Coordinates of N, CA and C in Angstrom, one line a residue:
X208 N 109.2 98.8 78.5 CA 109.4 97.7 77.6 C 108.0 97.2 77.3
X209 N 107.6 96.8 76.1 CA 106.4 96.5 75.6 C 106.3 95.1 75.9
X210 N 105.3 94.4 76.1 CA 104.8 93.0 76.2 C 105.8 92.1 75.0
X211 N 105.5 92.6 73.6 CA 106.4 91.7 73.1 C 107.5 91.9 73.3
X212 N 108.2 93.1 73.4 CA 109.2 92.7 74.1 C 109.7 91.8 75.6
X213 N 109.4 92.5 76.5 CA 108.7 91.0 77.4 C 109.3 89.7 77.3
X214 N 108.3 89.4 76.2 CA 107.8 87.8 75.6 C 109.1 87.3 75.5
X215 N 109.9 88.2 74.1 CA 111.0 88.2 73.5 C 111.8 87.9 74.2
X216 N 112.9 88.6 75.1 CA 113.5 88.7 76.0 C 113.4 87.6 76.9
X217 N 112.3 87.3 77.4 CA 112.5 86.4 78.3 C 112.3 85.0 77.9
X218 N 112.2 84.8 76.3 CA 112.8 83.6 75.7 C 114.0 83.6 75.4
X219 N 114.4 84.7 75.2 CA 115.7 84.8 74.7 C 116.6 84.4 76.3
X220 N 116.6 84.8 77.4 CA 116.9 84.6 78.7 C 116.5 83.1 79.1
X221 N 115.5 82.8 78.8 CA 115.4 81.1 79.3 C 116.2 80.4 78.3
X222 N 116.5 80.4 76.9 CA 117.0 79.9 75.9 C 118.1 79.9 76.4
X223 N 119.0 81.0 76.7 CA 120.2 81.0 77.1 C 120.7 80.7 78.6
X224 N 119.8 80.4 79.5 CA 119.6 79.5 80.8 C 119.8 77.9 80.1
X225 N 119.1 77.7 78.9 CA 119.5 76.5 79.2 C 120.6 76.2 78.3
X226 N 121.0 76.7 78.1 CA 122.4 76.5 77.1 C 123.4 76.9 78.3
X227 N 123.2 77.7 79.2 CA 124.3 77.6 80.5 C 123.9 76.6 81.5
X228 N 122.9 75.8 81.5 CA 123.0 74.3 81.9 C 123.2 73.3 82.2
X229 N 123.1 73.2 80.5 CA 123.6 72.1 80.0 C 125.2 72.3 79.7
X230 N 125.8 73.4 79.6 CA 127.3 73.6 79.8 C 128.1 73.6 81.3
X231 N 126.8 73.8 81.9 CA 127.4 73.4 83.6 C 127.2 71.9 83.8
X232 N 126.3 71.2 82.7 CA 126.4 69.6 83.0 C 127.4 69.0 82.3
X233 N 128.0 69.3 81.8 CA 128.6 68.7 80.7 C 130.2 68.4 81.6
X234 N 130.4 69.3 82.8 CA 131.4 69.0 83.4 C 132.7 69.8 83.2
X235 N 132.7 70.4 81.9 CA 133.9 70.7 81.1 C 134.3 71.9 80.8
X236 N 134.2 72.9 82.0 CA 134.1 74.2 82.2 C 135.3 74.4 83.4
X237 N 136.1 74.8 83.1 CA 136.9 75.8 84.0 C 135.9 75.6 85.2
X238 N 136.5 75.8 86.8 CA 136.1 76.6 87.8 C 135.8 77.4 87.7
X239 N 136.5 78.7 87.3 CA 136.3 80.1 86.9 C 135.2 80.0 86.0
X240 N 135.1 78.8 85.4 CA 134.2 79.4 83.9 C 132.7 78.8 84.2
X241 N 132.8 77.5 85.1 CA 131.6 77.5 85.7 C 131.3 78.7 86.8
X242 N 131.6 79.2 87.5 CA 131.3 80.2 88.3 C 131.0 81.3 87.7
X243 N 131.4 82.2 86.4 CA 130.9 83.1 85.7 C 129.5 82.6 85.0
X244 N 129.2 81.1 84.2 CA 128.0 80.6 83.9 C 126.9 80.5 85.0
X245 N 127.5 80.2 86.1 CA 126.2 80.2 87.5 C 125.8 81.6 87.7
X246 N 126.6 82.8 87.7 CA 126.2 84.3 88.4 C 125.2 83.9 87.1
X247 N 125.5 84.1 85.6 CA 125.0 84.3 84.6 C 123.8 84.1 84.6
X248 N 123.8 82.7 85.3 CA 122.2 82.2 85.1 C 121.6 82.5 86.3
X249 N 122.2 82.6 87.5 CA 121.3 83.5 88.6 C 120.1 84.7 87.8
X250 N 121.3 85.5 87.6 CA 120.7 87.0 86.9 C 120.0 86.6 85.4
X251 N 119.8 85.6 85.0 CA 118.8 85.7 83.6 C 117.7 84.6 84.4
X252 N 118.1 84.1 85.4 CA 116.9 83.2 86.4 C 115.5 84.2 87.0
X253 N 116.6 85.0 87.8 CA 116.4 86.5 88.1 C 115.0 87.4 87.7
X254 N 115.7 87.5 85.8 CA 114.9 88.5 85.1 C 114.0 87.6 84.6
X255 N 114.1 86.2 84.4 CA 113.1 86.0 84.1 C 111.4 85.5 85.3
X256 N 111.9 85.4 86.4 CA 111.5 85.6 87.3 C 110.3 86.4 87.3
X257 N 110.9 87.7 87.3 CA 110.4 89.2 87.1 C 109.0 89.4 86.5
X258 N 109.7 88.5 84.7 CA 108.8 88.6 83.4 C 107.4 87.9 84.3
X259 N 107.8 86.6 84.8 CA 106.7 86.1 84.7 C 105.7 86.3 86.5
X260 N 106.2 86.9 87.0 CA 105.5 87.8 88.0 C 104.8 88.6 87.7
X261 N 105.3 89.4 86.6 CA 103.9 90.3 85.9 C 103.6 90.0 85.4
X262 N 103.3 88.9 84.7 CA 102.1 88.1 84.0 C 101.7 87.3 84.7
X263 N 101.6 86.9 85.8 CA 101.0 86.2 86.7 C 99.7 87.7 87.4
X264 N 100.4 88.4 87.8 CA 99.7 89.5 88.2 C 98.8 89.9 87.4
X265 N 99.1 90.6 85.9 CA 97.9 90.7 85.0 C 96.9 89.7 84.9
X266 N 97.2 88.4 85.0 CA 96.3 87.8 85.2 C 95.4 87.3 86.1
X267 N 95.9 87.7 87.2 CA 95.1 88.2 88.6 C 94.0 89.0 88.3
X268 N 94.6 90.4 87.6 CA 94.5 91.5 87.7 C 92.8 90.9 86.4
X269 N 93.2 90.5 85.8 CA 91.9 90.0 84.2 C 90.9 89.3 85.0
X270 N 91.3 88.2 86.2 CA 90.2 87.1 86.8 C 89.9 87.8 87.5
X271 N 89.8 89.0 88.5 CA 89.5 89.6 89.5 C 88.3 90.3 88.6
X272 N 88.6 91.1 87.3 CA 87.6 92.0 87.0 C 87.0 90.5 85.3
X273 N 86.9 89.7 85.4 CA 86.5 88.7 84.4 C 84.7 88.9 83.7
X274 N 84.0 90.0 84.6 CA 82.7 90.2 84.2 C 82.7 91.1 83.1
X275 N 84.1 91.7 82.8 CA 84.6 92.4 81.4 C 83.9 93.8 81.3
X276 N 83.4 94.0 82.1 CA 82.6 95.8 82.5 C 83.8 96.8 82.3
X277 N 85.0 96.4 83.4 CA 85.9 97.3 83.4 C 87.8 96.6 83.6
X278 N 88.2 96.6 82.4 CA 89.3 95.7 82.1 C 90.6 96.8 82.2
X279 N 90.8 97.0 83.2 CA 92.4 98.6 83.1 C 93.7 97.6 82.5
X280 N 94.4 98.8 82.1 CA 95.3 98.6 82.1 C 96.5 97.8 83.0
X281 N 97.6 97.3 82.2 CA 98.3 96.5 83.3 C 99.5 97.3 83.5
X282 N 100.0 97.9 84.5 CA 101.6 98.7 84.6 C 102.1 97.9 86.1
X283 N 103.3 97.6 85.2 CA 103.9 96.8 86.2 C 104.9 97.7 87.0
X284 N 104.8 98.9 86.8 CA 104.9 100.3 87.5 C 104.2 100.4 89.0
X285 N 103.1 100.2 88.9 CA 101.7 100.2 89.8 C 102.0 99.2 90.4
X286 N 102.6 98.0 89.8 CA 101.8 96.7 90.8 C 103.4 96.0 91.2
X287 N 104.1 96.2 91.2 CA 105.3 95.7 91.8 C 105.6 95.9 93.2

């Protein structure tokens, strides 16, 4: 998956975190239907999680080598 996608995705994932939120605040959800909204947002909590772990890491990865001599690539393949 490319960085903008990445980006994408994991706005699109927070976006939709908080629209299952504020529908778990609102009170007016089924049992059932809050409990399918909570797994929901576990698993887009989750992935977004994920996203921003490896961008935390790349940016380790940029301040560690910051004297710009030798800048590698980021695979979040490698570094997980």
């Amino acid at each position: 998956m490319s960085r903008k996608t990445n980006v994408r995705h994991f706005e699109e994932n927070l976006s939709e975190l908080d629209t299952l939120v504020t529908q778990l605040e609102s009170n007016q959800l089924s049992l059932e239907e809050a409990l399918k909204a909570f797994e929901k947002g576990v698993k887009l909590s989750q992935e977004c999680q994920a996203v921003l772990t490896q961008a935390e890491q790349k940016v380790q990865i940029l301040l560690e080598k910051q004297d710009g001599e030798h800048l590698e690539t980021f695979d979040p393949e490698l570094h997980s």
